[in-house]
Amino acid sequence: ELKVEQNPLFLSMQEGKNYTIYCNYSTTSDRLYWYRQDPGKSLESLFVLLSNGAVKQEGRLMASLDTKARLSTLHITAAVHDLSATYFCAVDVTSGTYKYIFGTGTRLKVLA
Amino acid sequence: DTAVSQTPKYLVTQMGNDKSIKCEQNLGHDTMYWYKQDSKKFLKIMFSYNNKELIINETVPNRFSPKSPDKAHLNLHINSLELGDSAVYFCASSPGTGGYGYTFGSGTRLTVV
């Protein structure tokens, strides 16, 4: 069974610090997505990674994909309170059906 | 101008009742989905339709029945609601081809009492 695991599940960090969230998956895929969810809200698309070695950056967040290692990372640089949210990775296991399997989520809390 | 809209946003109902959740997208996407998010925030796919055709039907109780009258709408009907059905249900859509990610609706928080 396909597994998508995120590490850590919970992360509490100080403003200004750097940290990385890891997303490991157990099947072959070269497409992976990152989403953000604020409490009680919907999921917002952050990054679309479509090939091995893909790197995308937006503000203080940078995502990368290593399809050979079946690993994606979401790096946070100089965290600010506004980044507090739950972050999900989703692996595209499309084989004609456009099906994504979501990771367990990482709940990030940035302390002022 | 909401891209993927769900109604209702909140739904509180008693065990045994039947309820429906509606979803509409104005993005012109070919594929629509229902996902369930449980109390631990875990997201699990339930159903997917492509141009009104059911293409994904995960292991979901028969009490759940999706219906897509056209490619812009996907509804979810739940019969004989149980306590364990309490969750947030998200509708999402994507273009027919892969690699674009989903656009999610705002979610429907279902509470069965």
XYZ file of C-alpha atoms in Angstrom:
225
model
C 0.000 0.000 0.000
C 1.252 3.450 -0.889
C 2.453 5.449 2.101
C 3.200 9.141 2.227
C 4.849 10.117 5.458
C 5.730 13.555 6.668
C 8.282 14.363 9.294
C 7.850 15.930 11.734
C 4.135 15.781 12.487
C 4.358 18.762 14.800
C 6.861 21.570 14.688
C 7.152 24.475 17.049
C 9.830 26.950 16.134
C 10.965 30.436 16.972
C 10.601 33.308 14.560
C 13.702 33.846 12.510
C 14.798 30.212 12.557
C 15.159 27.817 9.642
C 13.686 24.361 9.392
C 12.862 21.618 6.907
C 9.781 19.437 6.587
C 10.291 16.075 4.925
C 7.876 14.098 2.774
C 8.750 10.486 2.009
C 6.685 8.283 -0.256
C 6.771 4.609 -1.109
C 5.922 4.437 -4.812
C 7.288 5.720 -8.083
C 6.081 9.202 -8.889
C 7.608 12.275 -10.453
C 4.892 14.709 -9.433
C 4.338 16.080 -5.985
C 2.407 18.984 -4.559
C 2.543 21.018 -1.370
C -0.506 22.558 0.246
C -1.116 24.819 3.194
C -4.150 24.618 5.453
C -5.007 27.246 8.053
C -7.206 26.166 10.980
C -10.805 25.704 9.877
C -9.951 26.636 6.307
C -9.504 24.951 2.968
C -6.266 23.810 1.366
C -4.242 26.292 -0.619
C -1.817 25.165 -3.289
C 1.773 26.189 -2.592
C 4.014 24.311 -5.003
C 3.738 21.991 -7.966
C 6.857 19.854 -8.531
C 6.805 17.942 -11.785
C 10.201 16.346 -12.254
C 13.251 15.016 -10.486
C 15.364 17.866 -9.179
C 12.539 20.408 -9.378
C 12.949 23.321 -7.005
C 10.380 26.039 -6.414
C 10.581 29.039 -4.118
C 7.996 31.492 -2.884
C 8.932 33.968 -0.211
C 10.333 32.134 2.811
C 9.354 28.690 1.504
C 11.308 26.501 -0.863
C 10.266 23.047 -2.047
C 12.321 20.421 -3.815
C 11.775 16.953 -5.224
C 14.144 13.971 -5.446
C 12.221 11.243 -7.224
C 15.040 8.716 -6.919
C 15.044 9.030 -3.145
C 11.230 9.406 -3.157
C 11.655 12.482 -1.048
C 10.424 16.025 -1.114
C 11.428 18.788 1.267
C 9.791 22.038 2.255
C 12.375 24.421 3.662
C 11.394 27.377 5.782
C 13.797 30.276 5.977
C 13.623 32.851 8.773
C 10.178 31.783 9.907
C 7.510 34.336 10.731
C 4.294 33.892 12.695
C 2.169 34.083 9.528
C 3.626 30.771 8.370
C 1.849 28.950 11.215
C -0.420 26.393 9.521
C -0.598 22.715 8.615
C 1.422 21.734 5.557
C 0.581 18.728 3.418
C 2.468 17.055 0.648
C 0.504 15.068 -1.930
C 1.932 12.469 -4.269
C 0.463 12.157 -7.712
C -0.131 8.463 -8.353
C -1.928 9.189 -11.570
C -2.221 6.367 -13.969
C -5.146 7.689 -15.884
C -7.119 8.732 -12.839
C -5.352 11.834 -11.442
C -5.322 10.516 -7.917
C -3.294 12.158 -5.195
C -2.333 10.557 -1.914
C -1.841 13.068 0.855
C 0.788 12.949 3.527
C -0.002 12.959 7.211
C 0.461 16.724 7.476
C 2.908 18.790 9.520
C 1.419 21.222 11.982
C 3.744 24.202 12.187
C 3.597 26.766 14.941
C 5.905 29.751 14.761
C 6.396 31.443 18.087
C 7.003 35.161 18.283
C -16.134 34.769 -7.691
C -15.561 31.440 -5.955
C -13.797 28.808 -8.052
C -14.985 25.701 -6.166
C -17.988 26.249 -3.938
C -19.529 23.790 -1.519
C -22.810 23.949 0.323
C -23.544 23.789 3.129
C -20.472 24.892 5.043
C -21.724 23.316 8.263
C -24.095 20.417 8.698
C -25.271 19.073 12.038
C -27.619 16.124 11.902
C -28.788 13.114 13.854
C -27.739 9.553 13.367
C -29.803 7.733 10.789
C -30.629 10.805 8.741
C -29.844 11.258 5.051
C -28.000 14.361 3.883
C -26.440 15.804 0.749
C -23.491 18.081 0.092
C -23.243 20.010 -3.150
C -20.188 21.156 -5.048
C -19.832 23.381 -8.086
C -16.753 24.596 -9.931
C -16.514 27.404 -12.468
C -12.964 26.686 -13.594
C -13.874 24.563 -16.589
C -12.035 21.601 -15.072
C -12.834 18.098 -16.273
C -12.195 16.211 -13.039
C -13.795 16.568 -9.624
C -13.141 14.802 -6.335
C -14.458 14.197 -2.865
C -11.979 13.926 -0.011
C -12.671 13.244 3.650
C -10.570 14.883 6.347
C -10.855 13.235 9.733
C -10.289 14.676 13.174
C -6.559 14.035 12.894
C -6.426 16.077 9.676
C -5.791 13.013 7.550
C -7.092 13.458 3.986
C -8.398 10.450 2.119
C -9.823 10.329 -1.367
C -13.342 8.980 -1.682
C -14.486 9.507 -5.250
C -13.439 11.092 -8.497
C -15.397 11.942 -11.627
C -14.035 12.860 -15.016
C -16.548 14.450 -17.369
C -19.454 12.949 -15.408
C -17.907 9.475 -15.395
C -16.931 7.817 -12.105
C -13.232 6.970 -12.290
C -12.208 6.511 -8.670
C -14.321 4.771 -6.088
C -12.263 4.050 -3.013
C -13.311 1.727 -0.241
C -16.221 3.774 0.983
C -19.440 2.438 2.542
C -22.337 2.063 0.136
C -24.176 4.671 2.174
C -22.109 7.258 0.302
C -23.237 7.919 -3.238
C -21.754 10.582 -5.490
C -23.596 12.061 -8.422
C -22.301 14.286 -11.198
C -25.077 15.782 -13.343
C -22.498 17.633 -15.455
C -18.773 18.215 -15.299
C -19.188 21.398 -13.249
C -21.117 19.728 -10.436
C -20.417 16.881 -8.069
C -22.745 16.084 -5.203
C -22.368 13.658 -2.322
C -25.362 11.955 -0.762
C -25.012 10.089 2.505
C -27.667 7.696 3.755
C -28.199 6.507 7.314
C -25.575 8.761 8.824
C -23.358 7.333 11.557
C -21.264 9.000 14.246
C -18.092 7.972 12.401
C -19.131 9.993 9.366
C -18.382 13.177 11.270
C -15.556 14.876 9.401
C -14.811 17.686 7.003
C -15.615 16.822 3.419
C -13.705 18.653 0.705
C -14.605 18.907 -2.910
C -11.780 19.585 -5.355
C -11.284 19.916 -9.078
C -8.414 19.679 -11.533
C -7.890 19.997 -15.267
C -8.280 16.770 -17.195
C -4.544 16.345 -17.573
C -2.320 15.728 -14.578
C 0.370 17.948 -13.157
C -1.676 20.963 -12.124
C -2.694 20.166 -8.595
C -6.149 20.535 -7.174
C -8.319 23.533 -6.409
C -10.202 22.828 -3.211
C -13.565 24.011 -2.044
C -13.988 25.526 1.390
C -15.132 22.260 2.954
C -18.286 21.033 4.660
C -18.003 20.247 8.352
C -20.407 17.395 9.036
C -21.266 16.600 12.635
C -23.428 13.593 13.364
C -24.978 13.555 16.844
